[in-house]
Coordinates of C-alpha atoms and ligand atoms in Angstrom, one line a residue:
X1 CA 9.4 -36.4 71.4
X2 CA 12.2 -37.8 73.0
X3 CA 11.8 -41.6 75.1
X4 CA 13.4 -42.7 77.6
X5 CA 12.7 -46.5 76.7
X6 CA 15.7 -46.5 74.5
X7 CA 17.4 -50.0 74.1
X8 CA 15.3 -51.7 76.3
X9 CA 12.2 -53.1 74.4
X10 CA 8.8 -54.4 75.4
X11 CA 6.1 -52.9 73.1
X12 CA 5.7 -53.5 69.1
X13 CA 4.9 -50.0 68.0
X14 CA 3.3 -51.8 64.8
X15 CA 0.4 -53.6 66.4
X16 CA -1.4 -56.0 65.0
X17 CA -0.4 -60.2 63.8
X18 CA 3.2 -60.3 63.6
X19 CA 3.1 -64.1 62.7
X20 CA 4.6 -64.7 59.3
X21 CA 3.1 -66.5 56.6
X22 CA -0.8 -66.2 55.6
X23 CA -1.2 -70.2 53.9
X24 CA -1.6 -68.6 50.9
X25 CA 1.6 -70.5 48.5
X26 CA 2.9 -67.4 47.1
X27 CA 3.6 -66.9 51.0
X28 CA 5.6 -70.0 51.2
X29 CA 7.2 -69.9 48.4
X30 CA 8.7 -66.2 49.6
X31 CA 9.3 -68.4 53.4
X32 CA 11.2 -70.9 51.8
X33 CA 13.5 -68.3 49.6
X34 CA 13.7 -66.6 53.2
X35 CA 15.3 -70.0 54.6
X36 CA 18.1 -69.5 52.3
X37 CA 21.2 -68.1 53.7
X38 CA 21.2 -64.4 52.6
X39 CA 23.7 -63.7 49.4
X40 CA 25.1 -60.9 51.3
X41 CA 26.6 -62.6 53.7
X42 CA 27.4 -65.7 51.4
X43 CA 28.8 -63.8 48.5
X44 CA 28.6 -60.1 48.8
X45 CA 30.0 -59.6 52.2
X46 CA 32.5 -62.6 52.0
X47 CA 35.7 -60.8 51.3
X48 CA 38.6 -62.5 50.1
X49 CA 42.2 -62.1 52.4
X50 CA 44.7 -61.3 50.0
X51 CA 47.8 -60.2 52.6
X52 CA 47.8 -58.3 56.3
X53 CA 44.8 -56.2 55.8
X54 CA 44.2 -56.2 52.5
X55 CA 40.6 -57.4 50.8
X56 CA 39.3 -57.9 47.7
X57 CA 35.4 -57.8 46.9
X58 CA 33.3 -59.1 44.5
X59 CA 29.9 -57.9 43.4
X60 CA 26.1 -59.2 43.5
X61 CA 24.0 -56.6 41.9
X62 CA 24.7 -53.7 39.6
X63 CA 22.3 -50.8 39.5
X64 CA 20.8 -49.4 36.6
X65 CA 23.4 -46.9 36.4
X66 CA 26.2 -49.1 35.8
X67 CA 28.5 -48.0 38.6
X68 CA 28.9 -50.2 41.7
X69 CA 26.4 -49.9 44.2
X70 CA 27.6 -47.1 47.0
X71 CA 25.6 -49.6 49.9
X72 CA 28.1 -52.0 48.4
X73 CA 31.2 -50.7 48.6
X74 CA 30.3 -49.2 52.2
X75 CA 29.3 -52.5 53.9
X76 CA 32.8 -54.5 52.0
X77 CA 34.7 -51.5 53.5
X78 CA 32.9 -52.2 57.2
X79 CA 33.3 -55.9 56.8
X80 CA 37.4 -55.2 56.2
X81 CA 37.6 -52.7 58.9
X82 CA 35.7 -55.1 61.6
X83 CA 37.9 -57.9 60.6
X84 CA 40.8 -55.5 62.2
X85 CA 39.6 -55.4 65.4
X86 CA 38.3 -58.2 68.4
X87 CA 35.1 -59.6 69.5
X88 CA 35.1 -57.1 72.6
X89 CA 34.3 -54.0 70.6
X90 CA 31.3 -52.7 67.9
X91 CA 31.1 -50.1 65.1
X92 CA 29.4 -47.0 66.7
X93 CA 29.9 -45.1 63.5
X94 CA 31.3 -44.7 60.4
X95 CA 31.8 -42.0 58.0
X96 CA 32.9 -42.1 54.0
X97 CA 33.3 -40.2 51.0
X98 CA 32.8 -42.0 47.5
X99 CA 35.2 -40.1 45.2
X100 CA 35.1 -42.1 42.3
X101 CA 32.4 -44.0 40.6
X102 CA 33.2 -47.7 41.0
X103 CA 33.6 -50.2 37.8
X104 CA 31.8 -52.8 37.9
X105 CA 33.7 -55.2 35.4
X106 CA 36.5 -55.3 38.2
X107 CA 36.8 -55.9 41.5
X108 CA 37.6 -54.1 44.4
X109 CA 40.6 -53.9 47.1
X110 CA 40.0 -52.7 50.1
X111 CA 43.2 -51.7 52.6
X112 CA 42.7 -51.3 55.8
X113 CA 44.6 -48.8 58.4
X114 CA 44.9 -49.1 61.9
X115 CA 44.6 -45.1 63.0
X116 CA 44.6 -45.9 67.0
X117 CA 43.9 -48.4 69.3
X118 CA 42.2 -46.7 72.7
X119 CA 41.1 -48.0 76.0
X120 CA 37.7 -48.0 74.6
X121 CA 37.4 -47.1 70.9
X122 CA 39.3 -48.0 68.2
X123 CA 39.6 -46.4 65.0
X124 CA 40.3 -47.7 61.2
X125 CA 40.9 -46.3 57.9
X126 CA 39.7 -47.9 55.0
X127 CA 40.6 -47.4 51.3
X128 CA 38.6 -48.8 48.6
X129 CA 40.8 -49.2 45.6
X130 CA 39.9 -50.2 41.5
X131 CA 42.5 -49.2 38.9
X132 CA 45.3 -48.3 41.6
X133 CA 42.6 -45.0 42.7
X134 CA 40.6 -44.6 45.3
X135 CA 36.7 -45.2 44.7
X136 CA 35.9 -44.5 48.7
X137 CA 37.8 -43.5 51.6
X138 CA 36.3 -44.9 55.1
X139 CA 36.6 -44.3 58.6
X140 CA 35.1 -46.8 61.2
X141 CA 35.0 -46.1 65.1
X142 CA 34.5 -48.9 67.1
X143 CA 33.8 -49.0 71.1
X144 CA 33.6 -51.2 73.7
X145 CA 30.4 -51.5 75.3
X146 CA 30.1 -49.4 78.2
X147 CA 26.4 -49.2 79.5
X148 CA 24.9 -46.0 80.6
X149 CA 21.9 -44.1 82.5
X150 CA 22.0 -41.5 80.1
X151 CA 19.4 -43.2 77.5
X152 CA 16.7 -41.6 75.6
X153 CA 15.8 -41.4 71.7
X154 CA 12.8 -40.0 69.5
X155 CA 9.8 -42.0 69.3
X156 CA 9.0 -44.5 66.4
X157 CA 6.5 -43.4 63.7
X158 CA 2.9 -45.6 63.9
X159 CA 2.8 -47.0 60.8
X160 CA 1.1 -50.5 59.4
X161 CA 3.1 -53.8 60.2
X162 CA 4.7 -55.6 57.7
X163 CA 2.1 -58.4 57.1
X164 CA -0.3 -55.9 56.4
X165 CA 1.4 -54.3 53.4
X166 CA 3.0 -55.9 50.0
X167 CA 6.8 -55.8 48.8
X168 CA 7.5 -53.6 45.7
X169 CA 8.0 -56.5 43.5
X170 CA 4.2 -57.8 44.2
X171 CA 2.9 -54.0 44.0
X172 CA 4.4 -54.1 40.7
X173 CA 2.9 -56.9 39.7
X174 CA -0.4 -55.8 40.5
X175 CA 0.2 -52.8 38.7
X176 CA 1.0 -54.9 35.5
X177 CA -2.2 -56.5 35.4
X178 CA -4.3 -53.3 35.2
X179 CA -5.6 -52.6 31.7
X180 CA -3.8 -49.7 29.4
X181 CA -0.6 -49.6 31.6
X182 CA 1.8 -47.1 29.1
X183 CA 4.4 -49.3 27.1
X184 CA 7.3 -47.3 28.6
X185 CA 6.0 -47.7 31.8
X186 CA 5.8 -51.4 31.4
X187 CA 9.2 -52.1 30.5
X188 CA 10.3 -50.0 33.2
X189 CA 8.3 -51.9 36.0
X190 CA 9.5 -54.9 34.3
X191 CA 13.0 -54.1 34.4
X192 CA 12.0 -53.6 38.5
X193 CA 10.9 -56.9 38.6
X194 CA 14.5 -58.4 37.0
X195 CA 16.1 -56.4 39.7
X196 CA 18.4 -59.0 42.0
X197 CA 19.1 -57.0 44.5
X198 CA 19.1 -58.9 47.9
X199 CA 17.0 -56.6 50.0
X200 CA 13.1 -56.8 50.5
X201 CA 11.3 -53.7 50.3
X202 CA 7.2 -52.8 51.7
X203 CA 6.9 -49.4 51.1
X204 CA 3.9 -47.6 53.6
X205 CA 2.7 -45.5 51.2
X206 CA 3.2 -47.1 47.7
X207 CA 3.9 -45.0 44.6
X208 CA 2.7 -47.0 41.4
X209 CA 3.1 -44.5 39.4
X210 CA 6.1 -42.5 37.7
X211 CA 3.8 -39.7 37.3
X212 CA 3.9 -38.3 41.0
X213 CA 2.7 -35.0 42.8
X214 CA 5.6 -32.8 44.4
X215 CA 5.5 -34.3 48.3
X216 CA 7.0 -33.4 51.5
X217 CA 10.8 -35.2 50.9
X218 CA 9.9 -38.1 53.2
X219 CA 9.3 -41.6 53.1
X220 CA 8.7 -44.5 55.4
X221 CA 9.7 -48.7 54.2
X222 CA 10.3 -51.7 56.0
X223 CA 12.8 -53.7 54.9
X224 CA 15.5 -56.3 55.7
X225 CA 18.1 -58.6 53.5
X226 CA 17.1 -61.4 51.8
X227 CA 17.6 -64.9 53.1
X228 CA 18.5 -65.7 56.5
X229 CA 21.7 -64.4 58.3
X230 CA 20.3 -65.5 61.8
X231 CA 21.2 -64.8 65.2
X232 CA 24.9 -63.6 67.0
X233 CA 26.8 -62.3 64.7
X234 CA 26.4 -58.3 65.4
X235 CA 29.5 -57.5 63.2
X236 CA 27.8 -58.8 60.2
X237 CA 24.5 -57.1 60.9
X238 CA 25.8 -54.0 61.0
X239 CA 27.8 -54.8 57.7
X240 CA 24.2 -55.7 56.1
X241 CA 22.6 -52.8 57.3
X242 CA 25.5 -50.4 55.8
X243 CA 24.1 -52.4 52.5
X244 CA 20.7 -51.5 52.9
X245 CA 21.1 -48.0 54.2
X246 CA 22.3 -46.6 51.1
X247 CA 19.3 -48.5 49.0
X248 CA 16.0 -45.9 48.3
X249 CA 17.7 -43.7 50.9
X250 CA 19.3 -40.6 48.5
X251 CA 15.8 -40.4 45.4
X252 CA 14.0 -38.7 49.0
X253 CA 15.6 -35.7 48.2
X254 CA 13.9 -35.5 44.8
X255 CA 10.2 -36.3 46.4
X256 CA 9.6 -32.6 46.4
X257 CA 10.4 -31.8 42.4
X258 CA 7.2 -33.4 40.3
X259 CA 7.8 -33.3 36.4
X260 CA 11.4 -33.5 36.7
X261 CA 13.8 -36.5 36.8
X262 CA 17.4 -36.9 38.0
X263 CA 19.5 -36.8 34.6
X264 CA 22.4 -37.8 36.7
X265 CA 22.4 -38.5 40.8
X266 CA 25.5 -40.1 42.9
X267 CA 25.6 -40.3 46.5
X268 CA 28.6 -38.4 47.4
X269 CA 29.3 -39.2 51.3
X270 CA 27.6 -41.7 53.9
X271 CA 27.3 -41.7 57.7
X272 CA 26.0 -44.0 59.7
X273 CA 25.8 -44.4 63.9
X274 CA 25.0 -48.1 65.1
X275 CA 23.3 -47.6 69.0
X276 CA 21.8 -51.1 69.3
X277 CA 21.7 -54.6 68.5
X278 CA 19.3 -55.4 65.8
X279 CA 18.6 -58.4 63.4
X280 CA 19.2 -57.1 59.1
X281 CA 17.1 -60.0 58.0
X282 CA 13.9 -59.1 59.8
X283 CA 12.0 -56.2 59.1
X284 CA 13.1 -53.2 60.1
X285 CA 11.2 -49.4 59.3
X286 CA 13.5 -47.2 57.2
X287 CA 12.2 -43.4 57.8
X288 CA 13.7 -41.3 55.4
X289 CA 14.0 -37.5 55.3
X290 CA 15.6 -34.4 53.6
X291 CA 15.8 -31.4 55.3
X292 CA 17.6 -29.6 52.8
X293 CA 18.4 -29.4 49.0
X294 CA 19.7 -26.5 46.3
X295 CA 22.4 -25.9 44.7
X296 CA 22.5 -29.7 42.5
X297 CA 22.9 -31.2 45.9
X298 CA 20.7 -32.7 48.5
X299 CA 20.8 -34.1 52.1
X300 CA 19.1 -37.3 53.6
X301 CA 18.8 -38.9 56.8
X302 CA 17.2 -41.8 57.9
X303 CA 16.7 -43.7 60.7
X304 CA 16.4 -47.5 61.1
X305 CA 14.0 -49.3 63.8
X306 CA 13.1 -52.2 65.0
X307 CA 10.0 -53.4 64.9
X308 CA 9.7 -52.9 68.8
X309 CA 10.3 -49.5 68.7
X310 CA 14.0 -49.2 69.4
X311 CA 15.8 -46.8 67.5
X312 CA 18.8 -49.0 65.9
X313 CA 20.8 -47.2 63.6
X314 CA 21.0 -43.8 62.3
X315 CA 22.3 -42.1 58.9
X316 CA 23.3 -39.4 56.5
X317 CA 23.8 -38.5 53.2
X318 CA 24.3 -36.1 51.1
X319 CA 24.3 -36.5 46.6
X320 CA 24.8 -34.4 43.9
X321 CA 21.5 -34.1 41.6
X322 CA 21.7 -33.0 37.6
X323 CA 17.7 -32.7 36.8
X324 CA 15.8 -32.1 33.8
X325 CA 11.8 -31.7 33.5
X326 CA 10.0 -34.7 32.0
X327 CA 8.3 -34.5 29.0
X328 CA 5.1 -36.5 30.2
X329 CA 3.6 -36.8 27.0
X330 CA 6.8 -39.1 25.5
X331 CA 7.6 -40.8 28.4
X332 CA 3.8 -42.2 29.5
Ligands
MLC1 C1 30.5 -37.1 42.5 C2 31.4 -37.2 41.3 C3 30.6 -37.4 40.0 C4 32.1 -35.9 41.2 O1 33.1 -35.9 40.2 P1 33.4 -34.7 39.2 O2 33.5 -33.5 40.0 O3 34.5 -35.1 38.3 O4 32.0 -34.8 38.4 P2 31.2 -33.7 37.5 O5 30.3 -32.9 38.3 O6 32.2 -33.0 36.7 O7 30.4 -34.7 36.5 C5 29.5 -35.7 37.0 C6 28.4 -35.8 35.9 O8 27.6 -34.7 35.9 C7 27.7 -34.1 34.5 N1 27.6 -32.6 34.7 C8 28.6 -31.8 35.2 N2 28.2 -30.6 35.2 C9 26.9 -30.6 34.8 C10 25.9 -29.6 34.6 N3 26.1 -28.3 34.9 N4 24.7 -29.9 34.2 C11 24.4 -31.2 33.9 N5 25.3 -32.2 34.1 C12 26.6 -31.9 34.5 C13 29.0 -34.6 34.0 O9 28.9 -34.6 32.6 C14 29.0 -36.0 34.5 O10 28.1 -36.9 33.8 P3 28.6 -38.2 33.1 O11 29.3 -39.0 34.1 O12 27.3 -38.8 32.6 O13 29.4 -37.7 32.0 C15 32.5 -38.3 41.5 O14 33.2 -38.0 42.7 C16 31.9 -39.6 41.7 O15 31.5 -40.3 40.6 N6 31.9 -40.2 42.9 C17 31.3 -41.5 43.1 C18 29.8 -41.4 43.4 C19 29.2 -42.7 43.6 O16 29.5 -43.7 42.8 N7 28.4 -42.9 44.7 C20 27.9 -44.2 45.0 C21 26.9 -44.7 44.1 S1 25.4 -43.8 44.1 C22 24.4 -44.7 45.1 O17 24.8 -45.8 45.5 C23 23.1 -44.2 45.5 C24 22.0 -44.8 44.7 O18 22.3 -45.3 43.6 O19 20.8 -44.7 45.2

């Protein structure tokens, strides 16, 4: 299992044409939107500097559920912590609870606490605030790099490249254009497609339906932001990826309950370990597992490559799940 390749890449575990863009316009349309600088970085993960160490936040997409987006409120909180420290030192890991759902009519503070500076790490606390209460409380490590013989990591699952599969929002619109597609079903798919959340999605093995069999709890995606971020700035990658991490990553724990939907679901902690450099805005392969759920709660973790095999970030979480059985017959 393990390889000793670690951070040094050569191979493409993906195989096949890695050249993007097929002629076809719908392809360059989606290049030129990718030429765009990404709305994380412009908006989402531009913080505002209200005094010493104190940030205020702004928001970009709202899910469905109508509080703020955990990914969100984690990558803001990484963005105020990594403004506290220098140019020498990276986020290794970071750990956070979210103990209240965020508003999204407001925005959000973020305070920063310096908990020690080391010869090699440093650490931060950081306090999401709304209302004068705490939404999330965060601590960031952050180390100097400090290179090693001791290297290995687990192997990269073989899976299809990117170029070979399609995003969500055109699987969906395939979907749409089959005859006798249920009404309910529609609108749902459609409200997908509405969806402006800056990250691109290819899922390996596609679910069109919301009718699913019980699976193993684990799934496999590329995906990387929207837009272009570009080379150099690691601090801001890893700020993106805390974004991403938290999108698709916590509904793996329901993959093995068919006929039953989450009445109510919140991700209730997040943990993530940065090993490498990596790019957010190209593809990278989300694999996403849960080895455990009962008791209304369930665990994830996931692991982020690159598309050369290199194991780039890892995380956990863990959510609390209220579920009810669908009744098929109303629903589809
Ligand atoms: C986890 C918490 C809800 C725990 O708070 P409480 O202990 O007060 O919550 P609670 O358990 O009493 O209630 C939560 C909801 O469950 C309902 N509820 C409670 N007991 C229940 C039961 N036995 N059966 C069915 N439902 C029940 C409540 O009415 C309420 O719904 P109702 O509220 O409808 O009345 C809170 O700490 C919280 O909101 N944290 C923030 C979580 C979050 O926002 N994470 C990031 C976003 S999620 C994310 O980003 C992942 C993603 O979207 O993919």
């Amino acid at each position: 299992m393990a390889d000793t390749r670690a951070t040094d890449e050569t191979s493409d575990n993906t195989g096949g044409n890695h050249s993007s863009g097929d002629g076809n316009p719908e392809s360059r349309e989606v290049e030129k939107i990718r030429d765009l600088k990404s709305v994380l970085v412009t908006s989402v993960l531009n913080l505002e500097e209200l005094d010493v160490n104190l940030y205020r936040g702004t928001h970009h997409w709202v899910p469905r559920s109508r509080r703020l987006f955990g990914g969100q409120i984690v990558g803001q909180a990484l963005v105020a912590a990594a403004k506290s420290v220098g140019d020498d030192v990276y986020v290794h890991s970071l750990h956070c609870y979210f103990v209240r759902a965020g508003d999204p009519t407001v925005a959000v503070l973020y305070q920063v606490d310096h908990i020690r500076d080391g010869r090699s790490f440093m650490v931060r606390s950081v306090r999401a605030i709304q209302h004068g209460q705490p939404i999330l409380i965060c601590q960031a490590s952050f180390h100097k790099l400090q290179p090693s013989p001791l290297q290995h990591q687990f192997t990269m699952p073989m899976v299809p490249p990117p170029e070979d599969l399609l995003t969500e929002e055109q699987l969906i619109h395939l979907y749409l254009t089959k005859p006798n597609v249920p009404e309910k079903l529609r609108q749902f798919l459609n409200q997908r497609l509405a969806n402006e959340v800056p990250i691109e999605i290819k899922p390996i093995q596609p679910q069109p339906s919301l009718r699913r069999p019980a699976t193993e709890p684990r799934k496999l995606f590329w995906v990387r932001a929207q837009g272009h971020i570009g080379e150099g700035n690691m601090k801001l990658h890893c700020c993106v990826a805390a974004y991403i991490s938290d999108y698709a990553f916590l509904d793996t724990a329901m993959l093995s309950l068919a006929d039953y939907k989450a009445k109510f679901f919140a991700s209730l902690d997040h943990s993530m370990w940065f090993h490498t450099t990596f790019r957010s805005d190209e593809w990278m392969l989300y694999e996403c597992e849960s080895p455990w759920a009962a008791n209304s709660r369930g665990l994830v973790q996931g692991r982020m490559w690159r598309r050369d095999g290199v194991l780039a970030v890892s995380c956990s979480q863990e959510g609390v799940f209220r579920v009810q059985p669908v009744n098929h017959r109303n629903k589809l």
